[in-house]
Amino acid sequence: MVKAAWESLCKATHILLLLTFTLTPSGSRLQLTGVLDDCFCDVESIDAFNNYKIFPKLQKLQERDYFRYYMVNLKRPCPFWEDDGHCSIKDCHVEPCPESKIPVGIKSGNYNKYSSEANSEEHLEACEQANELGAVNSTLSNQSKEAFIAWARYDDAQDHFCELDDERSPDAQYVDLLLNPERYTGYKGPSAWRVWNSIYEENCFKPRSVYRPLNPLGPNIGESFYEWLEGLCLEKRVFYRLISGLHASINLHLSAKYLLEGTWGEPRWGPNPNEFKTRFDPAETKGEGPRRLKNLYFLYLIELRALSKVSSYFERSIVDLYTGNMKEDVETKNLLLDIFKDMQSFPMHFDEKSMFAGNKKEAKSLKEEFRLHFKNISRIMDCVGCDKCRLWGKLQAFDEYQRAADV
C-alpha cells in the first residue's frame, strides 16, 4: 500500500510542478487559479505548498530502493472483453528487474528486523524452544490446501477496494520504476478509448442518457453533464473528480514526457506544448481542460489528507522500511517522517467528515457501492493493451482506491 501511495503522490507533485511552468506554443501561460470544487482550498496554496515543500523531498524519496521496486502481474487476462492484443510499439514494453537486483529485504518482506529484541540471543533461543514444544502435525491434504487458498481469496475480496495482484503467481515480477517511467508510448485509438469509456460510462454513477464532454465514443454534449453532476450527492461528485484527476495526471505525463525527434537514432523525451494544448487549452477543449486540471488538484488534496492520516502508523519505532541496507533504511524512514510532518502542517486539508454522514444504513450502502466501483475499475486496468500503461495504471488505481478507503 505505502509504495503505491508514495509513487502516486510523487507523480502528482511532479505534475503540479510542471503545470506551474507549462507554456502554450504561443508562449502564453495557461492560468489556473481559484478555489477547487467541493472543498475550501485554492490552486495557488497547493502550488506553493507542493513546489517548495513537498516536491523536492518526494523526488529524493522515490529514488530510494524501498520505493523504486514494485511487484506487478502484467499478464492477467482482461475479464470484460476479448483481449485485442498488446501494443507492439517498443516503448510500450516494460523491462522486468532481474531477481539478483532486488534488495534482499524487499524480497523477504517488510518487518522490523533491525530491532534489538528480534536479534537477541535470548529471543532466538526462546523462539527455537517454542517451536519444539509447540510443534504440531502441519501436514495437509492437497484438497485442504486448495480450500484454505479459496477461503483466503474470498475473505480478501470482501474488504478490498481493488483487485490485488497475487504476488505468489509465477507471472508476478518486480519492476524498477525508475527504469520504466510513465511517459508517451504511442498507445492510443479505439483500444485506449474503450478502457476509459468503460471506466466513465459504467462506473461513475452516470446514467447512459447523460454524456460526458469530449467523449470520442459519444455525442459532444457538455453542459447537461455538469448540471447532472452538481445534482449528485457529495460522495458521488468526489468519486467522479478522483477519476477525472487520475485521467488528467496520465494525459499530463504523456504531454510532459513526449517522444520528440532524436539524434543519431536515439529517442529524446521532453515536453510537447502542442499536445498539452490539445488536451487542456480552454479554446481547444471547449472549456473542459481547466476543469480537468482542477480535478487533478482535487486528487492531490485527497492524497495529502489520506497520507497525513496514516502518518502515526509509520511514526512507531517498530515500523521499518526494510531493504537490508540499514543505513539507507534509517535515512529513508527519517525522510518519510519529515515529509509527513510537512503534510500535517498544511492548513487546508480536505474535510472527509462530511462524507458518508447522515443515515447510517444509506451511508453503508453507498460506501459498498464505492468499493464495488473502485474494484471494478482496478480490474479494467488488466484490459490496457500497453504494458507500460498497464503498469502505471495498476499502480495508480491501487493507490487511488486505497486513498478512498483511508479517507
Tab-separated table of C-alpha atoms in Angstrom:
chain	number	residue	atom	x	y	z
A	1	MET	CA	0.000	0.000	0.000
A	2	VAL	CA	2.623	2.555	1.093
A	3	LYS	CA	4.731	2.076	-2.059
A	4	ALA	CA	1.793	2.721	-4.369
A	5	ALA	CA	0.698	5.684	-2.283
A	6	TRP	CA	4.054	7.419	-2.482
A	7	GLU	CA	4.605	6.676	-6.148
A	8	SER	CA	1.211	8.168	-6.940
A	9	LEU	CA	1.843	11.259	-4.825
A	10	CYS	CA	5.317	11.633	-6.356
A	11	LYS	CA	3.636	11.653	-9.761
A	12	ALA	CA	1.055	14.182	-8.634
A	13	THR	CA	3.644	16.543	-7.133
A	14	HIS	CA	5.765	16.347	-10.270
A	15	ILE	CA	2.779	17.095	-12.481
A	16	LEU	CA	1.716	20.090	-10.376
A	17	LEU	CA	5.248	21.460	-10.604
A	18	LEU	CA	5.162	21.014	-14.380
A	19	LEU	CA	1.823	22.799	-14.518
A	20	THR	CA	3.367	25.849	-12.893
A	21	PHE	CA	5.809	26.211	-15.776
A	22	THR	CA	3.919	24.776	-18.752
A	23	LEU	CA	3.662	27.156	-21.702
A	24	THR	CA	1.421	27.001	-24.726
A	25	PRO	CA	3.083	27.205	-28.171
A	26	SER	CA	2.353	30.933	-28.365
A	27	GLY	CA	4.326	31.440	-25.153
A	28	SER	CA	1.361	32.447	-23.006
A	29	ARG	CA	0.940	30.718	-19.668
A	30	LEU	CA	-2.222	28.700	-19.074
A	31	GLN	CA	-3.605	30.394	-15.988
A	32	LEU	CA	-5.244	28.057	-13.484
A	33	THR	CA	-6.416	29.818	-10.350
A	34	GLY	CA	-9.194	29.899	-7.796
A	35	VAL	CA	-10.974	27.642	-5.317
A	36	LEU	CA	-11.499	23.957	-6.086
A	37	ASP	CA	-14.975	22.428	-6.186
A	38	ASP	CA	-16.264	20.594	-3.102
A	39	CYS	CA	-13.525	21.871	-0.775
A	40	PHE	CA	-12.131	25.089	0.692
A	41	CYS	CA	-8.699	25.029	-0.875
A	42	ASP	CA	-7.345	27.047	-3.772
A	43	VAL	CA	-4.930	26.261	-6.579
A	44	GLU	CA	-2.389	28.871	-5.541
A	45	SER	CA	-1.991	27.466	-1.998
A	46	ILE	CA	-1.446	23.934	-3.298
A	47	ASP	CA	1.108	25.145	-5.868
A	48	ALA	CA	3.170	26.979	-3.253
A	49	PHE	CA	2.990	24.115	-0.739
A	50	ASN	CA	3.853	21.442	-3.287
A	51	ASN	CA	6.583	23.187	-5.234
A	52	TYR	CA	8.587	24.465	-2.266
A	53	LYS	CA	7.906	21.923	0.487
A	54	ILE	CA	6.750	18.540	-0.774
A	55	PHE	CA	8.141	18.002	-4.270
A	56	PRO	CA	11.899	18.353	-3.535
A	57	LYS	CA	11.708	15.783	-0.721
A	58	LEU	CA	9.425	13.368	-2.562
A	59	GLN	CA	11.774	13.414	-5.527
A	60	LYS	CA	14.528	12.088	-3.248
A	61	LEU	CA	12.208	9.538	-1.644
A	62	GLN	CA	11.165	7.882	-4.911
A	63	GLU	CA	14.824	7.197	-5.712
A	64	ARG	CA	15.196	5.051	-2.582
A	65	ASP	CA	15.283	1.295	-3.082
A	66	TYR	CA	12.221	0.739	-0.912
A	67	PHE	CA	10.053	2.803	-3.258
A	68	ARG	CA	11.613	2.176	-6.653
A	69	TYR	CA	10.864	-1.571	-6.862
A	70	TYR	CA	7.257	-2.613	-7.403
A	71	MET	CA	5.787	-6.106	-7.864
A	72	VAL	CA	3.114	-6.396	-10.542
A	73	ASN	CA	1.462	-9.026	-12.736
A	74	LEU	CA	1.133	-7.682	-16.271
A	75	LYS	CA	-0.131	-10.959	-17.742
A	76	ARG	CA	-3.558	-11.156	-16.124
A	77	PRO	CA	-6.249	-11.505	-18.812
A	78	CYS	CA	-8.904	-8.845	-19.364
A	79	PRO	CA	-12.068	-10.060	-17.600
A	80	PHE	CA	-14.533	-7.937	-19.602
A	81	TRP	CA	-13.815	-8.337	-23.304
A	82	GLU	CA	-11.649	-10.358	-25.623
A	83	ASP	CA	-8.073	-9.186	-25.488
A	84	ASP	CA	-7.323	-7.207	-28.642
A	85	GLY	CA	-3.604	-7.802	-28.356
A	86	HIS	CA	-0.847	-5.921	-26.614
A	87	CYS	CA	0.850	-2.892	-28.059
A	88	SER	CA	3.754	-3.868	-30.328
A	89	ILE	CA	5.467	-0.481	-30.053
A	90	LYS	CA	8.817	-0.904	-28.296
A	91	ASP	CA	8.106	1.998	-25.934
A	92	CYS	CA	5.130	0.060	-24.517
A	93	HIS	CA	7.485	-2.641	-23.246
A	94	VAL	CA	8.262	-2.990	-19.535
A	95	GLU	CA	11.709	-4.220	-18.594
A	96	PRO	CA	11.406	-6.535	-15.570
A	97	CYS	CA	14.031	-6.343	-12.871
A	98	PRO	CA	16.359	-9.374	-12.531
A	99	GLU	CA	15.958	-11.216	-9.232
A	100	SER	CA	19.601	-10.526	-8.383
A	101	LYS	CA	18.979	-6.764	-8.467
A	102	ILE	CA	16.134	-6.795	-5.915
A	103	PRO	CA	17.273	-5.863	-2.368
A	104	VAL	CA	17.055	-8.909	-0.121
A	105	GLY	CA	14.815	-7.141	2.379
A	106	ILE	CA	12.177	-6.358	-0.244
A	107	LYS	CA	12.059	-9.972	-1.424
A	108	SER	CA	11.751	-11.344	2.116
A	109	GLY	CA	9.025	-8.996	3.357
A	110	ASN	CA	8.956	-5.821	5.441
A	111	TYR	CA	9.069	-6.026	9.195
A	112	ASN	CA	11.361	-4.834	11.945
A	113	LYS	CA	14.451	-6.973	11.515
A	114	TYR	CA	16.687	-4.274	12.989
A	115	SER	CA	15.177	-4.290	16.484
A	116	SER	CA	17.463	-5.479	19.271
A	117	GLU	CA	14.710	-7.744	20.554
A	118	ALA	CA	14.384	-9.546	17.224
A	119	ASN	CA	18.137	-10.181	17.035
A	120	SER	CA	18.965	-11.012	20.650
A	121	GLU	CA	20.279	-14.465	21.518
A	122	GLU	CA	17.596	-14.901	24.180
A	123	HIS	CA	14.882	-14.138	21.662
A	124	LEU	CA	16.238	-16.656	19.154
A	125	GLU	CA	16.561	-19.359	21.824
A	126	ALA	CA	13.027	-18.680	23.066
A	127	CYS	CA	11.683	-18.974	19.516
A	128	GLU	CA	13.517	-22.260	18.979
A	129	GLN	CA	12.221	-23.700	22.254
A	130	ALA	CA	8.679	-22.574	21.485
A	131	ASN	CA	8.882	-24.228	18.081
A	132	GLU	CA	9.940	-27.515	19.651
A	133	LEU	CA	7.381	-27.513	22.461
A	134	GLY	CA	4.537	-26.226	20.342
A	135	ALA	CA	5.190	-28.398	17.325
A	136	VAL	CA	2.086	-29.788	15.661
A	137	ASN	CA	1.435	-32.065	12.753
A	138	SER	CA	1.213	-29.495	9.974
A	139	THR	CA	0.674	-31.867	7.074
A	140	LEU	CA	-2.376	-31.056	4.951
A	141	SER	CA	-4.037	-32.805	2.101
A	142	ASN	CA	-3.964	-31.067	-1.288
A	143	GLN	CA	-7.741	-30.686	-1.050
A	144	SER	CA	-7.441	-28.878	2.291
A	145	LYS	CA	-4.730	-26.578	0.951
A	146	GLU	CA	-6.892	-25.611	-2.026
A	147	ALA	CA	-9.821	-24.933	0.296
A	148	PHE	CA	-7.712	-22.653	2.516
A	149	ILE	CA	-6.498	-20.693	-0.501
A	150	ALA	CA	-10.077	-20.286	-1.731
A	151	TRP	CA	-11.207	-19.112	1.718
A	152	ALA	CA	-8.370	-16.595	1.921
A	153	ARG	CA	-9.233	-15.185	-1.503
A	154	TYR	CA	-12.888	-14.902	-0.531
A	155	ASP	CA	-12.056	-13.100	2.735
A	156	ASP	CA	-9.737	-10.708	0.910
A	157	ALA	CA	-12.396	-9.931	-1.681
A	158	GLN	CA	-14.863	-8.837	0.982
A	159	ASP	CA	-12.845	-5.816	2.087
A	160	HIS	CA	-10.561	-4.704	-0.712
A	161	PHE	CA	-11.368	-1.642	-2.757
A	162	CYS	CA	-9.395	-3.037	-5.673
A	163	GLU	CA	-8.377	-6.288	-7.326
A	164	LEU	CA	-4.946	-7.133	-5.951
A	165	ASP	CA	-2.263	-8.944	-7.898
A	166	ASP	CA	-1.341	-12.328	-6.446
A	167	GLU	CA	2.325	-11.934	-5.537
A	168	ARG	CA	2.652	-15.715	-5.411
A	169	SER	CA	1.788	-16.005	-9.097
A	170	PRO	CA	4.668	-17.073	-11.363
A	171	ASP	CA	3.658	-14.175	-13.635
A	172	ALA	CA	4.264	-11.567	-10.904
A	173	GLN	CA	7.557	-9.752	-11.333
A	174	TYR	CA	9.479	-6.879	-9.812
A	175	VAL	CA	9.813	-3.729	-11.897
A	176	ASP	CA	12.262	-0.879	-11.361
A	177	LEU	CA	10.020	2.175	-11.687
A	178	LEU	CA	12.958	4.499	-12.320
A	179	LEU	CA	13.895	2.462	-15.394
A	180	ASN	CA	10.277	2.268	-16.561
A	181	PRO	CA	8.978	5.841	-16.178
A	182	GLU	CA	5.474	6.855	-17.152
A	183	ARG	CA	5.625	8.698	-20.457
A	184	TYR	CA	4.264	8.746	-24.014
A	185	THR	CA	4.260	5.274	-25.580
A	186	GLY	CA	2.116	5.721	-28.700
A	187	TYR	CA	-0.745	3.694	-27.205
A	188	LYS	CA	-3.984	5.350	-28.367
A	189	GLY	CA	-7.052	4.889	-30.538
A	190	PRO	CA	-10.064	2.578	-30.069
A	191	SER	CA	-8.356	0.250	-27.560
A	192	ALA	CA	-7.452	3.107	-25.198
A	193	TRP	CA	-10.851	4.799	-25.711
A	194	ARG	CA	-12.664	1.602	-24.784
A	195	VAL	CA	-10.818	1.416	-21.453
A	196	TRP	CA	-11.678	4.990	-20.481
A	197	ASN	CA	-15.200	4.698	-21.808
A	198	SER	CA	-15.791	1.653	-19.639
A	199	ILE	CA	-14.423	3.477	-16.595
A	200	TYR	CA	-16.544	6.602	-17.038
A	201	GLU	CA	-19.734	5.181	-18.529
A	202	GLU	CA	-20.106	2.109	-16.321
A	203	ASN	CA	-18.537	3.108	-13.004
A	204	CYS	CA	-19.118	6.809	-12.322
A	205	PHE	CA	-22.765	6.560	-11.194
A	206	LYS	CA	-23.821	8.064	-14.517
A	207	PRO	CA	-26.988	7.193	-16.484
A	208	ARG	CA	-26.443	6.411	-20.153
A	209	SER	CA	-28.656	9.349	-21.129
A	210	VAL	CA	-26.008	11.770	-19.812
A	211	TYR	CA	-22.891	12.131	-21.966
A	212	ARG	CA	-19.558	13.317	-20.621
A	213	PRO	CA	-17.832	16.163	-22.506
A	214	LEU	CA	-15.415	15.386	-25.350
A	215	ASN	CA	-16.213	11.675	-25.283
A	216	PRO	CA	-14.758	10.320	-28.574
A	217	LEU	CA	-17.305	7.475	-28.498
A	218	GLY	CA	-20.392	9.591	-27.846
A	219	PRO	CA	-22.144	12.859	-28.805
A	220	ASN	CA	-20.385	16.017	-27.676
A	221	ILE	CA	-22.866	17.399	-25.148
A	222	GLY	CA	-21.198	19.066	-22.179
A	223	GLU	CA	-23.414	21.361	-20.151
A	224	SER	CA	-26.117	18.831	-19.345
A	225	PHE	CA	-23.371	16.663	-17.885
A	226	TYR	CA	-22.362	19.301	-15.334
A	227	GLU	CA	-25.969	20.044	-14.474
A	228	TRP	CA	-26.311	16.337	-13.705
A	229	LEU	CA	-23.015	16.229	-11.775
A	230	GLU	CA	-23.930	19.131	-9.488
A	231	GLY	CA	-27.198	17.385	-8.666
A	232	LEU	CA	-25.370	14.373	-7.231
A	233	CYS	CA	-24.518	13.878	-3.580
A	234	LEU	CA	-21.053	14.956	-2.424
A	235	GLU	CA	-19.703	11.398	-2.338
A	236	LYS	CA	-20.533	10.699	-5.990
A	237	ARG	CA	-19.132	14.055	-7.109
A	238	VAL	CA	-15.912	13.243	-5.262
A	239	PHE	CA	-15.756	9.854	-6.994
A	240	TYR	CA	-16.019	11.441	-10.434
A	241	ARG	CA	-13.414	14.097	-9.628
A	242	LEU	CA	-10.950	11.445	-8.445
A	243	ILE	CA	-11.300	9.516	-11.714
A	244	SER	CA	-11.073	12.703	-13.785
A	245	GLY	CA	-7.973	13.747	-11.814
A	246	LEU	CA	-6.345	10.386	-12.475
A	247	HIS	CA	-7.100	10.760	-16.195
A	248	ALA	CA	-5.647	14.279	-16.214
A	249	SER	CA	-2.486	13.039	-14.497
A	250	ILE	CA	-1.927	10.404	-17.178
A	251	ASN	CA	-2.529	12.884	-20.018
A	252	LEU	CA	-0.177	15.403	-18.446
A	253	HIS	CA	2.575	12.827	-18.111
A	254	LEU	CA	2.456	11.856	-21.754
A	255	SER	CA	2.460	15.558	-22.706
A	256	ALA	CA	5.386	16.351	-20.405
A	257	LYS	CA	7.441	13.292	-21.421
A	258	TYR	CA	6.663	13.039	-25.107
A	259	LEU	CA	8.747	11.235	-27.714
A	260	LEU	CA	10.495	14.017	-29.614
A	261	GLU	CA	12.752	13.847	-32.631
A	262	GLY	CA	16.034	12.330	-31.536
A	263	THR	CA	19.530	12.480	-32.934
A	264	TRP	CA	21.664	9.616	-34.242
A	265	GLY	CA	18.764	7.220	-33.853
A	266	GLU	CA	18.470	7.846	-30.113
A	267	PRO	CA	14.992	8.741	-28.764
A	268	ARG	CA	14.619	12.017	-26.899
A	269	TRP	CA	11.852	12.709	-24.387
A	270	GLY	CA	10.584	16.096	-23.339
A	271	PRO	CA	7.607	18.496	-23.063
A	272	ASN	CA	5.267	18.745	-26.039
A	273	PRO	CA	3.348	22.058	-25.700
A	274	ASN	CA	1.118	21.253	-28.688
A	275	GLU	CA	-0.024	18.007	-27.098
A	276	PHE	CA	-0.685	19.810	-23.833
A	277	LYS	CA	-2.675	22.484	-25.629
A	278	THR	CA	-4.768	19.903	-27.489
A	279	ARG	CA	-5.723	18.210	-24.225
A	280	PHE	CA	-6.105	21.152	-21.835
A	281	ASP	CA	-6.294	24.528	-23.535
A	282	PRO	CA	-9.779	26.058	-22.931
A	283	ALA	CA	-10.172	27.022	-26.598
A	284	GLU	CA	-9.201	23.543	-27.814
A	285	THR	CA	-11.357	21.679	-25.266
A	286	LYS	CA	-14.407	23.978	-25.141
A	287	GLY	CA	-13.549	24.955	-21.568
A	288	GLU	CA	-13.154	21.366	-20.372
A	289	GLY	CA	-9.360	21.422	-19.939
A	290	PRO	CA	-9.170	23.696	-16.846
A	291	ARG	CA	-11.908	21.642	-15.148
A	292	ARG	CA	-9.856	18.501	-15.624
A	293	LEU	CA	-6.745	20.187	-14.275
A	294	LYS	CA	-8.636	21.331	-11.183
A	295	ASN	CA	-9.722	17.740	-10.649
A	296	LEU	CA	-6.041	16.799	-10.580
A	297	TYR	CA	-5.512	19.331	-7.790
A	298	PHE	CA	-8.505	17.819	-6.002
A	299	LEU	CA	-6.949	14.346	-6.312
A	300	TYR	CA	-3.701	15.719	-4.873
A	301	LEU	CA	-5.643	17.115	-1.924
A	302	ILE	CA	-7.241	13.722	-1.223
A	303	GLU	CA	-3.808	12.056	-1.402
A	304	LEU	CA	-2.410	14.610	1.013
A	305	ARG	CA	-5.196	14.104	3.536
A	306	ALA	CA	-5.132	10.301	3.401
A	307	LEU	CA	-1.372	10.100	3.883
A	308	SER	CA	-1.401	12.582	6.751
A	309	LYS	CA	-3.986	10.369	8.486
A	310	VAL	CA	-1.771	7.264	8.361
A	311	SER	CA	1.400	9.065	9.455
A	312	SER	CA	1.043	7.925	13.081
A	313	TYR	CA	1.446	4.303	11.959
A	314	PHE	CA	4.886	4.993	10.466
A	315	GLU	CA	5.992	7.074	13.442
A	316	ARG	CA	6.127	3.908	15.558
A	317	SER	CA	9.643	2.609	16.234
A	318	ILE	CA	8.663	-0.959	15.345
A	319	VAL	CA	7.892	0.049	11.723
A	320	ASP	CA	10.844	-0.132	9.352
A	321	LEU	CA	11.064	0.380	5.603
A	322	TYR	CA	13.251	-2.676	5.283
A	323	THR	CA	15.503	-3.401	2.306
A	324	GLY	CA	18.502	-4.916	4.096
A	325	ASN	CA	20.652	-1.779	3.841
A	326	MET	CA	20.396	-0.494	7.409
A	327	LYS	CA	21.967	2.925	6.799
A	328	GLU	CA	19.755	3.701	3.811
A	329	ASP	CA	16.646	2.317	5.527
A	330	VAL	CA	17.126	4.662	8.508
A	331	GLU	CA	17.619	7.617	6.151
A	332	THR	CA	14.540	6.624	4.144
A	333	LYS	CA	12.317	6.467	7.210
A	334	ASN	CA	13.622	9.804	8.527
A	335	LEU	CA	12.907	11.417	5.169
A	336	LEU	CA	9.443	9.867	5.144
A	337	LEU	CA	8.670	11.204	8.633
A	338	ASP	CA	9.942	14.622	7.624
A	339	ILE	CA	7.519	14.656	4.688
A	340	PHE	CA	4.679	13.554	6.966
A	341	LYS	CA	5.481	16.482	9.255
A	342	ASP	CA	5.200	18.893	6.331
A	343	MET	CA	1.914	17.334	5.237
A	344	GLN	CA	0.392	17.743	8.669
A	345	SER	CA	1.281	21.437	8.590
A	346	PHE	CA	-0.869	22.065	5.513
A	347	PRO	CA	-3.711	24.339	6.684
A	348	MET	CA	-6.420	23.461	4.132
A	349	HIS	CA	-6.846	19.694	4.215
A	350	PHE	CA	-9.914	18.086	2.658
A	351	ASP	CA	-12.580	17.534	5.334
A	352	GLU	CA	-13.699	13.925	4.957
A	353	LYS	CA	-16.139	14.136	7.888
A	354	SER	CA	-18.824	15.415	5.518
A	355	MET	CA	-18.702	12.178	3.532
A	356	PHE	CA	-20.793	9.088	4.329
A	357	ALA	CA	-22.586	11.014	7.066
A	358	GLY	CA	-26.300	11.032	7.906
A	359	ASN	CA	-28.382	7.869	7.776
A	360	LYS	CA	-26.045	5.015	8.726
A	361	LYS	CA	-27.787	2.402	6.613
A	362	GLU	CA	-27.709	4.590	3.498
A	363	ALA	CA	-24.090	5.588	4.159
A	364	LYS	CA	-23.067	1.946	4.499
A	365	SER	CA	-24.834	1.060	1.252
A	366	LEU	CA	-23.193	3.973	-0.580
A	367	LYS	CA	-19.750	3.030	0.686
A	368	GLU	CA	-20.266	-0.507	-0.566
A	369	GLU	CA	-21.188	0.929	-3.980
A	370	PHE	CA	-17.943	2.896	-3.890
A	371	ARG	CA	-15.969	-0.233	-3.075
A	372	LEU	CA	-17.508	-2.229	-5.908
A	373	HIS	CA	-16.999	0.567	-8.459
A	374	PHE	CA	-13.392	1.087	-7.417
A	375	LYS	CA	-12.750	-2.647	-7.560
A	376	ASN	CA	-14.292	-2.867	-10.999
A	377	ILE	CA	-12.052	-0.087	-12.295
A	378	SER	CA	-8.979	-1.847	-10.918
A	379	ARG	CA	-9.991	-4.927	-12.951
A	380	ILE	CA	-10.388	-2.784	-16.082
A	381	MET	CA	-6.685	-1.926	-15.777
A	382	ASP	CA	-5.965	-5.506	-16.861
A	383	CYS	CA	-7.576	-4.596	-20.205
A	384	VAL	CA	-4.998	-1.910	-21.059
A	385	GLY	CA	-3.127	-3.074	-24.150
A	386	CYS	CA	0.183	-1.326	-23.429
A	387	ASP	CA	2.360	-2.947	-20.742
A	388	LYS	CA	3.907	0.295	-19.534
A	389	CYS	CA	0.493	1.998	-19.439
A	390	ARG	CA	-0.913	-1.044	-17.626
A	391	LEU	CA	1.920	-0.927	-15.064
A	392	TRP	CA	1.293	2.703	-14.132
A	393	GLY	CA	-2.467	2.360	-14.404
A	394	LYS	CA	-2.498	-0.567	-11.951
A	395	LEU	CA	-0.158	1.218	-9.544
A	396	GLN	CA	-2.209	4.411	-9.545
A	397	ALA	CA	-5.526	2.601	-9.441
A	398	PHE	CA	-4.455	0.593	-6.403
A	399	ASP	CA	-3.283	3.732	-4.653
A	400	GLU	CA	-6.313	5.854	-5.514
A	401	TYR	CA	-8.762	3.265	-4.256
A	402	GLN	CA	-6.718	2.761	-1.081
A	403	ARG	CA	-6.804	6.524	-0.503
A	404	ALA	CA	-10.584	6.467	-0.873
A	405	ALA	CA	-10.757	3.723	1.735
A	406	ASP	CA	-8.435	5.656	4.076
A	407	VAL	CA	-10.367	8.929	3.771
